[in-house]
CSV table of C-alpha atoms in Angstrom, one decimal:
chain,number,residue,atom,x,y,z
A,14,MET,CA,-17.0,-12.3,26.5
A,15,ARG,CA,-20.1,-11.1,28.3
A,16,ALA,CA,-18.2,-8.3,30.0
A,17,GLY,CA,-17.2,-7.4,26.7
A,18,ALA,CA,-20.7,-7.3,25.1
A,19,ARG,CA,-22.0,-5.1,28.0
A,20,ALA,CA,-19.0,-2.7,27.4
A,21,GLY,CA,-19.7,-2.6,23.7
A,22,VAL,CA,-23.4,-1.7,23.9
A,23,PRO,CA,-22.9,2.3,23.9
A,24,PHE,CA,-20.5,2.1,21.0
A,25,ALA,CA,-22.9,-0.3,19.1
A,26,LEU,CA,-25.8,2.3,19.6
A,27,ALA,CA,-23.6,5.0,18.2
A,28,ALA,CA,-22.5,2.7,15.4
A,29,GLY,CA,-26.2,2.1,14.7
A,30,LEU,CA,-27.1,5.6,14.2
A,31,LEU,CA,-24.0,6.1,12.0
A,32,ALA,CA,-25.1,3.1,9.9
A,33,VAL,CA,-28.4,4.9,9.3
A,34,SER,CA,-26.4,7.7,7.6
A,35,PHE,CA,-24.4,5.2,5.8
A,36,GLY,CA,-27.6,3.6,4.3
A,37,VAL,CA,-29.1,7.0,3.4
A,38,LEU,CA,-25.8,8.1,1.6
A,39,ALA,CA,-25.0,4.8,-0.1
A,40,GLU,CA,-28.4,3.6,-1.3
A,41,PRO,CA,-28.5,6.2,-4.3
A,42,VAL,CA,-24.8,5.2,-5.1
A,43,MET,CA,-24.9,1.4,-5.0
A,44,GLY,CA,-28.5,0.4,-4.4
A,45,GLY,CA,-29.8,-1.0,-1.2
A,46,GLY,CA,-28.4,-4.5,-2.0
A,47,GLY,CA,-24.9,-3.2,-2.3
A,48,ALA,CA,-25.0,-1.1,0.8
A,49,LEU,CA,-26.4,-3.9,2.9
A,50,ALA,CA,-23.8,-6.4,1.4
A,51,MET,CA,-21.0,-3.9,2.5
A,52,SER,CA,-22.4,-3.5,6.1
A,53,ALA,CA,-23.1,-7.3,6.6
A,54,PHE,CA,-20.0,-8.8,5.2
A,55,ALA,CA,-17.2,-6.1,5.3
A,56,PHE,CA,-18.4,-4.3,8.4
A,57,ALA,CA,-15.9,-1.7,8.1
A,58,GLY,CA,-17.3,1.9,8.8
A,59,SER,CA,-14.6,4.2,7.3
A,60,ALA,CA,-13.8,2.0,4.5
A,61,GLN,CA,-17.5,1.8,3.6
A,62,PHE,CA,-18.0,5.7,3.7
A,63,GLY,CA,-14.6,6.0,1.8
A,64,ALA,CA,-15.5,3.8,-1.0
A,65,THR,CA,-19.0,5.2,-1.4
A,66,ALA,CA,-17.6,8.6,-1.5
A,67,VAL,CA,-15.2,7.7,-4.2
A,68,LEU,CA,-18.0,6.0,-6.3
A,69,ALA,CA,-20.2,9.0,-5.5
A,70,SER,CA,-17.9,11.4,-7.1
A,71,GLY,CA,-17.4,9.2,-10.2
A,72,GLY,CA,-14.2,7.5,-9.3
A,73,SER,CA,-13.4,4.0,-10.7
A,74,ALA,CA,-14.0,0.8,-9.0
A,75,VAL,CA,-10.1,0.4,-8.5
A,76,ALA,CA,-9.9,3.9,-6.7
A,77,ALA,CA,-12.8,3.0,-4.5
A,78,VAL,CA,-11.1,-0.2,-3.4
A,79,VAL,CA,-7.7,1.5,-2.9
A,80,ALA,CA,-9.6,4.0,-0.7
A,81,ALA,CA,-11.0,1.3,1.4
A,82,VAL,CA,-7.6,-0.5,1.6
A,83,LEU,CA,-6.0,2.9,2.9
A,84,LEU,CA,-8.9,3.3,5.3
A,85,ASN,CA,-8.5,-0.2,6.6
A,86,ALA,CA,-4.8,-0.1,6.8
A,87,ARG,CA,-4.7,0.7,10.6
A,88,TYR,CA,-6.0,-2.8,11.1
A,89,VAL,CA,-2.4,-4.2,10.3
A,90,PRO,CA,-0.9,-2.6,13.2
A,91,MET,CA,-3.8,-3.2,15.2
A,92,GLY,CA,-3.8,-6.9,14.3
A,93,ILE,CA,0.0,-7.0,15.0
A,94,ALA,CA,-0.6,-5.6,18.4
A,95,LEU,CA,-3.2,-8.1,19.1
A,96,ALA,CA,-1.7,-11.2,17.7
A,97,PRO,CA,0.5,-12.2,20.7
A,98,SER,CA,-2.6,-12.6,22.8
A,99,VAL,CA,-4.4,-14.7,20.2
A,100,ARG,CA,-3.6,-18.4,20.3
A,101,GLY,CA,-4.7,-21.6,18.3
A,102,PRO,CA,-4.9,-22.7,14.8
A,103,ALA,CA,-4.5,-20.1,11.8
A,104,LEU,CA,-8.2,-20.1,11.0
A,105,LEU,CA,-9.3,-19.3,14.5
A,106,ARG,CA,-6.7,-16.6,14.8
A,107,ALA,CA,-8.1,-15.2,11.4
A,108,ALA,CA,-11.6,-15.3,12.9
A,109,TYR,CA,-10.5,-13.3,15.8
A,110,GLY,CA,-9.0,-10.7,13.5
A,111,GLN,CA,-12.4,-10.3,12.0
A,112,ALA,CA,-13.9,-9.1,15.2
A,113,MET,CA,-11.5,-6.2,15.3
A,114,ILE,CA,-13.2,-2.8,15.3
A,115,ASP,CA,-11.6,0.4,16.8
A,116,ALA,CA,-13.6,0.6,19.7
A,117,SER,CA,-13.4,-3.1,20.7
A,118,TRP,CA,-9.7,-3.3,20.1
A,119,ALA,CA,-9.1,-0.2,22.2
A,120,MET,CA,-11.4,-1.6,24.9
A,121,ALA,CA,-9.7,-4.9,24.8
A,122,SER,CA,-6.2,-3.5,25.7
A,123,ARG,CA,-4.9,-4.4,29.1
A,124,GLY,CA,-1.6,-2.8,29.1
A,125,GLY,CA,2.0,-3.8,28.4
A,126,GLY,CA,0.9,-5.0,25.0
A,127,ARG,CA,-1.6,-7.6,26.3
A,128,PHE,CA,-5.1,-7.8,24.9
A,129,ASP,CA,-8.2,-9.7,25.9
A,130,PRO,CA,-9.3,-11.3,22.6
A,131,ASP,CA,-12.6,-12.7,24.1
A,132,PHE,CA,-13.5,-9.4,25.5
A,133,MET,CA,-12.8,-7.8,22.1
A,134,VAL,CA,-15.1,-10.5,20.5
A,135,GLY,CA,-17.9,-9.7,23.0
A,136,ALA,CA,-17.6,-6.0,22.6
A,137,THR,CA,-18.0,-6.4,18.8
A,138,LEU,CA,-21.0,-8.6,19.0
A,139,PRO,CA,-23.6,-5.8,19.7
A,140,SER,CA,-22.1,-3.7,17.0
A,141,TYR,CA,-22.9,-6.1,14.2
A,142,PRO,CA,-26.7,-6.3,14.3
A,143,CYS,CA,-26.7,-2.5,15.0
A,144,TRP,CA,-24.7,-1.8,12.0
A,145,VAL,CA,-26.5,-3.9,9.6
A,146,GLY,CA,-29.9,-3.0,11.0
A,147,GLY,CA,-29.0,0.9,10.9
A,148,THR,CA,-27.9,0.4,7.4
A,149,ALA,CA,-31.3,-1.2,6.5
A,150,ILE,CA,-33.1,1.7,8.2
A,151,GLY,CA,-31.0,4.2,6.1
A,152,VAL,CA,-31.6,2.3,3.1
A,153,PHE,CA,-35.4,2.0,3.3
A,154,ALA,CA,-36.2,5.1,5.1
A,155,GLY,CA,-33.8,7.5,3.7
A,156,ASP,CA,-36.4,9.9,2.4
A,157,LEU,CA,-37.8,10.4,5.9
A,158,ILE,CA,-34.4,11.0,7.3
A,159,GLY,CA,-33.1,13.5,5.1
A,160,ASP,CA,-29.5,14.9,5.7
A,161,PRO,CA,-27.7,12.9,8.3
A,162,ALA,CA,-25.5,15.9,9.1
A,163,ALA,CA,-28.4,17.9,10.2
A,164,LEU,CA,-28.9,15.5,13.1
A,165,GLY,CA,-25.3,15.7,14.0
A,166,LEU,CA,-24.5,12.2,13.2
A,167,ASP,CA,-21.0,13.0,12.0
A,168,ALA,CA,-19.9,14.0,15.3
A,169,LEU,CA,-20.7,10.6,17.0
A,170,PHE,CA,-17.5,8.6,15.9
A,171,PRO,CA,-14.9,11.3,16.9
A,172,ALA,CA,-16.8,11.9,20.1
A,173,PHE,CA,-16.7,8.2,20.9
A,174,PHE,CA,-13.1,7.7,20.1
A,175,LEU,CA,-12.3,10.7,22.2
A,176,ALA,CA,-14.3,9.3,25.1
A,177,LEU,CA,-12.2,6.1,24.8
A,178,LEU,CA,-9.1,8.0,24.8
A,179,LEU,CA,-9.9,10.2,27.8
A,180,GLY,CA,-11.5,7.5,29.7
A,181,GLY,CA,-9.0,4.8,29.1
A,182,GLU,CA,-5.9,5.1,27.3
A,183,LEU,CA,-4.7,8.4,28.8
A,184,ARG,CA,-4.8,7.2,32.1
A,185,SER,CA,-1.8,5.1,31.7
A,186,GLY,CA,0.5,8.0,32.1
A,187,ARG,CA,2.4,10.8,30.7
A,188,MET,CA,3.9,8.8,28.0
A,189,ALA,CA,0.4,7.8,26.5
A,190,TRP,CA,-0.4,11.7,26.6
A,191,ALA,CA,2.7,12.5,24.7
A,192,VAL,CA,2.0,9.9,22.1
A,193,ALA,CA,-1.5,11.0,21.8
A,194,GLY,CA,-0.5,14.5,21.2
A,195,LEU,CA,1.9,13.4,18.5
A,196,GLY,CA,-0.6,11.2,16.9
A,197,ALA,CA,-3.1,14.1,17.0
A,198,ALA,CA,-0.6,16.3,15.4
A,199,ILE,CA,0.5,13.8,12.7
A,200,GLY,CA,-3.2,13.1,11.9
A,201,LEU,CA,-4.0,16.6,11.5
A,202,ALA,CA,-1.0,17.7,9.5
A,203,LEU,CA,-1.3,14.9,7.1
A,204,THR,CA,-5.1,15.1,6.4
A,205,PRO,CA,-4.9,18.1,4.0
A,206,VAL,CA,-2.0,16.5,2.1
A,207,ALA,CA,-2.5,12.6,2.0
A,208,PRO,CA,-5.5,10.4,0.8
A,209,PRO,CA,-8.1,9.4,3.4
A,210,GLY,CA,-6.8,6.7,5.8
A,211,VAL,CA,-3.2,7.5,5.4
A,212,PRO,CA,-3.1,10.2,8.2
A,213,VAL,CA,-4.4,7.7,10.7
A,214,ILE,CA,-2.1,4.9,9.8
A,215,ALA,CA,0.8,7.2,9.6
A,216,ALA,CA,0.1,8.3,13.3
A,217,SER,CA,1.1,4.9,14.2
A,218,ALA,CA,4.7,6.3,14.0
A,219,ALA,CA,3.9,8.3,17.2
A,220,ALA,CA,3.8,5.1,19.1
A,221,LEU,CA,7.7,4.9,18.6
A,222,LEU,CA,7.8,7.3,21.4
A,223,GLY,CA,7.1,4.2,23.5
A,224,LEU,CA,10.8,3.0,23.0
A,225,ALA,CA,11.8,6.0,25.2
A,226,ARG,CA,10.2,4.3,28.2
A,227,LEU,CA,12.1,1.1,27.7
A,228,ASP,CA,14.6,0.1,30.5
A,229,PRO,CA,17.9,-0.2,28.5
A,230,ARG,CA,18.9,-3.1,30.6
A,231,GLN,CA,15.8,-5.0,29.6
A,232,ALA,CA,16.3,-4.3,25.9
A,233,ARG,CA,19.8,-5.5,25.9
A,234,ASP,CA,18.9,-8.8,27.8
A,235,ARG,CA,15.8,-9.8,26.1
A,236,GLY,CA,15.4,-7.5,22.9
B,13,MET,CA,-18.5,-1.5,-17.7
B,14,THR,CA,-21.8,-0.8,-16.5
B,15,ARG,CA,-22.3,1.1,-13.0
B,16,LEU,CA,-23.9,-1.8,-11.6
B,17,SER,CA,-20.9,-4.2,-12.1
B,18,GLU,CA,-18.6,-1.6,-11.1
B,19,THR,CA,-20.6,-1.3,-7.8
B,20,GLY,CA,-20.4,-5.1,-7.5
B,21,LEU,CA,-16.7,-5.3,-8.0
B,22,VAL,CA,-16.4,-2.6,-5.3
B,23,VAL,CA,-18.5,-4.3,-2.8
B,24,ILE,CA,-16.7,-7.7,-3.4
B,25,GLY,CA,-13.3,-5.9,-3.4
B,26,LEU,CA,-14.1,-4.3,0.0
B,27,ILE,CA,-15.3,-7.4,1.6
B,28,VAL,CA,-12.2,-9.4,0.6
B,29,THR,CA,-9.7,-7.0,1.3
B,30,THR,CA,-11.2,-6.1,4.7
B,31,ALA,CA,-11.2,-9.7,5.8
B,32,LEU,CA,-7.6,-10.2,4.6
B,33,ILE,CA,-6.4,-7.1,6.3
B,34,ARG,CA,-8.0,-8.0,9.6
B,35,ALA,CA,-6.7,-11.5,9.5
B,36,SER,CA,-3.0,-10.7,8.5
B,37,GLY,CA,-1.8,-9.7,11.9
B,38,PRO,CA,-3.1,-12.6,14.0
B,39,ILE,CA,-2.2,-15.1,11.4
B,40,ALA,CA,1.3,-13.8,10.9
B,41,ILE,CA,2.1,-13.5,14.5
B,42,GLY,CA,-0.4,-15.3,16.6
B,43,GLY,CA,0.4,-16.4,20.1
B,44,ARG,CA,3.9,-15.6,19.7
B,45,ARG,CA,5.9,-13.4,22.3
B,46,LEU,CA,7.2,-10.3,20.6
B,47,PRO,CA,10.6,-8.7,21.7
B,48,ASP,CA,10.2,-5.9,24.6
B,49,ARG,CA,11.1,-3.2,22.0
B,50,ALA,CA,8.0,-4.2,19.8
B,51,THR,CA,5.9,-4.5,22.9
B,52,ALA,CA,6.9,-0.9,24.1
B,53,VAL,CA,5.8,0.4,20.8
B,54,ILE,CA,2.6,-1.5,20.4
B,55,SER,CA,1.3,-0.7,23.8
B,56,MET,CA,1.3,3.0,22.6
B,57,LEU,CA,-0.6,2.1,19.4
B,58,ALA,CA,-4.0,2.7,20.8
B,59,PRO,CA,-3.4,6.4,22.0
B,60,ALA,CA,-1.6,7.2,18.7
B,61,LEU,CA,-4.4,5.8,16.5
B,62,LEU,CA,-7.3,7.0,18.6
B,63,ALA,CA,-6.0,10.5,18.7
B,64,ALA,CA,-5.5,10.6,14.9
B,65,LEU,CA,-8.9,9.3,14.3
B,66,VAL,CA,-10.5,12.0,16.7
B,67,MET,CA,-8.5,14.6,14.8
B,68,ALA,CA,-9.3,13.2,11.2
B,69,GLU,CA,-13.1,12.8,11.8
B,70,THR,CA,-13.5,15.9,13.5
B,71,PHE,CA,-11.9,18.2,11.1
B,72,ARG,CA,-11.9,16.5,7.7
B,73,GLY,CA,-13.9,18.5,5.1
B,74,GLU,CA,-14.9,17.7,1.6
B,75,GLY,CA,-12.2,16.0,-0.1
B,76,SER,CA,-9.2,16.4,2.0
B,77,ASP,CA,-9.6,19.9,3.2
B,78,LEU,CA,-9.4,20.5,7.0
B,79,THR,CA,-12.6,22.1,8.0
B,80,LEU,CA,-13.7,23.7,11.4
B,81,ASP,CA,-17.3,23.2,11.9
B,82,GLU,CA,-20.2,22.4,14.2
B,83,ARG,CA,-18.5,18.9,14.8
B,84,ALA,CA,-15.9,20.3,16.8
B,85,LEU,CA,-18.3,21.9,19.2
B,86,GLY,CA,-20.0,18.5,19.5
B,87,VAL,CA,-16.8,16.7,20.2
B,88,ALA,CA,-15.7,19.4,22.7
B,89,GLY,CA,-18.9,19.1,24.4
B,90,SER,CA,-18.9,15.3,24.7
B,91,ALA,CA,-15.2,15.7,25.9
B,92,ALA,CA,-16.5,17.9,28.7
B,93,VAL,CA,-19.0,15.3,29.8
B,94,ILE,CA,-16.4,12.7,30.0
B,95,LEU,CA,-13.9,14.8,31.7
B,96,LEU,CA,-16.5,15.5,34.4
B,97,ARG,CA,-16.9,11.8,34.6
B,98,GLY,CA,-20.1,11.5,32.9
B,99,PRO,CA,-21.1,8.3,31.2
B,100,VAL,CA,-20.5,7.7,27.5
B,101,LEU,CA,-24.0,7.5,26.1
B,102,PRO,CA,-24.9,11.0,27.5
B,103,ALA,CA,-21.6,12.3,26.2
B,104,LEU,CA,-22.5,11.0,22.7
B,105,ALA,CA,-26.0,12.5,23.0
B,106,VAL,CA,-24.3,15.8,23.8
B,107,ALA,CA,-22.1,15.6,20.9
B,108,MET,CA,-25.2,15.0,18.5
B,109,GLY,CA,-27.4,17.6,20.1
B,110,LEU,CA,-24.8,20.4,20.1
B,111,THR,CA,-23.7,19.8,16.5
B,112,ALA,CA,-27.3,19.5,15.3
B,113,GLY,CA,-28.4,22.4,17.3
B,114,ALA,CA,-25.5,24.7,16.1
B,115,ARG,CA,-26.2,23.7,12.5
B,116,ALA,CA,-29.8,24.6,13.0
B,117,LEU,CA,-29.1,28.0,14.2
């Protein structure tokens, strides 16, 4: 878990900066208390931004929650991927699930469908105080900070996810490159036509290419 | 319904749904061995999701439009740092700096 914590620090710092921009954007929409409650108890970046955007544009509470669910939907396949590696009573398994964030999940992957759940928890730990603390800074110092986009904060998350992709996932071979390419294409193609969150979860379909790597004899004997 | 209670509903709704979604996979399947076919697909989930996230976050504009803006420059710059085997934090700093710098011009 300590190894995970060390690995999680760079993302935690990036998340902290992003949280500041969330605090700045969310405070006028839902008040500092709402923004802090979201960050402290939901701890879900894209869902928080999505719900805030819906509220800010005058959308209903239902629309905001639906947007959040769509943006969180990728945690379902992520949780399914993680599940075989998580043992113990149901409540403990649910607790491990709460520690899932994109970066920690990706970094906890060990290949062949295996994950290191304790590493994942460790990797998430530094992010939590950075996320809540960053939100607080954004809420209370928003006027000083101005426009988060001017600081280039919106480039942070895609840059980090790309770093994870290039640094880790794509090293596992040509199949990973093909899947990433297809996933990127699906994500890009669906962004203009589908609600936020849907393009990303739809890109999960690209993972089906993995079936092409199966040894047919293995699949027959054990599938 | 006042704005305040609408906000409260959203905050609570977000908290509850997020927790349920995160728990669903491990609760439903925890500890059990999946068939090889499922594992073959699942081991490819990370590249698929990460790639889609990169695309969506780099090019998503107002509403649902695709937008090519300074973010792409920042992301490309950080990718160059990673490909040159640079560490993550400087790569992120490059992303922020290039994006902010290009916007300032």
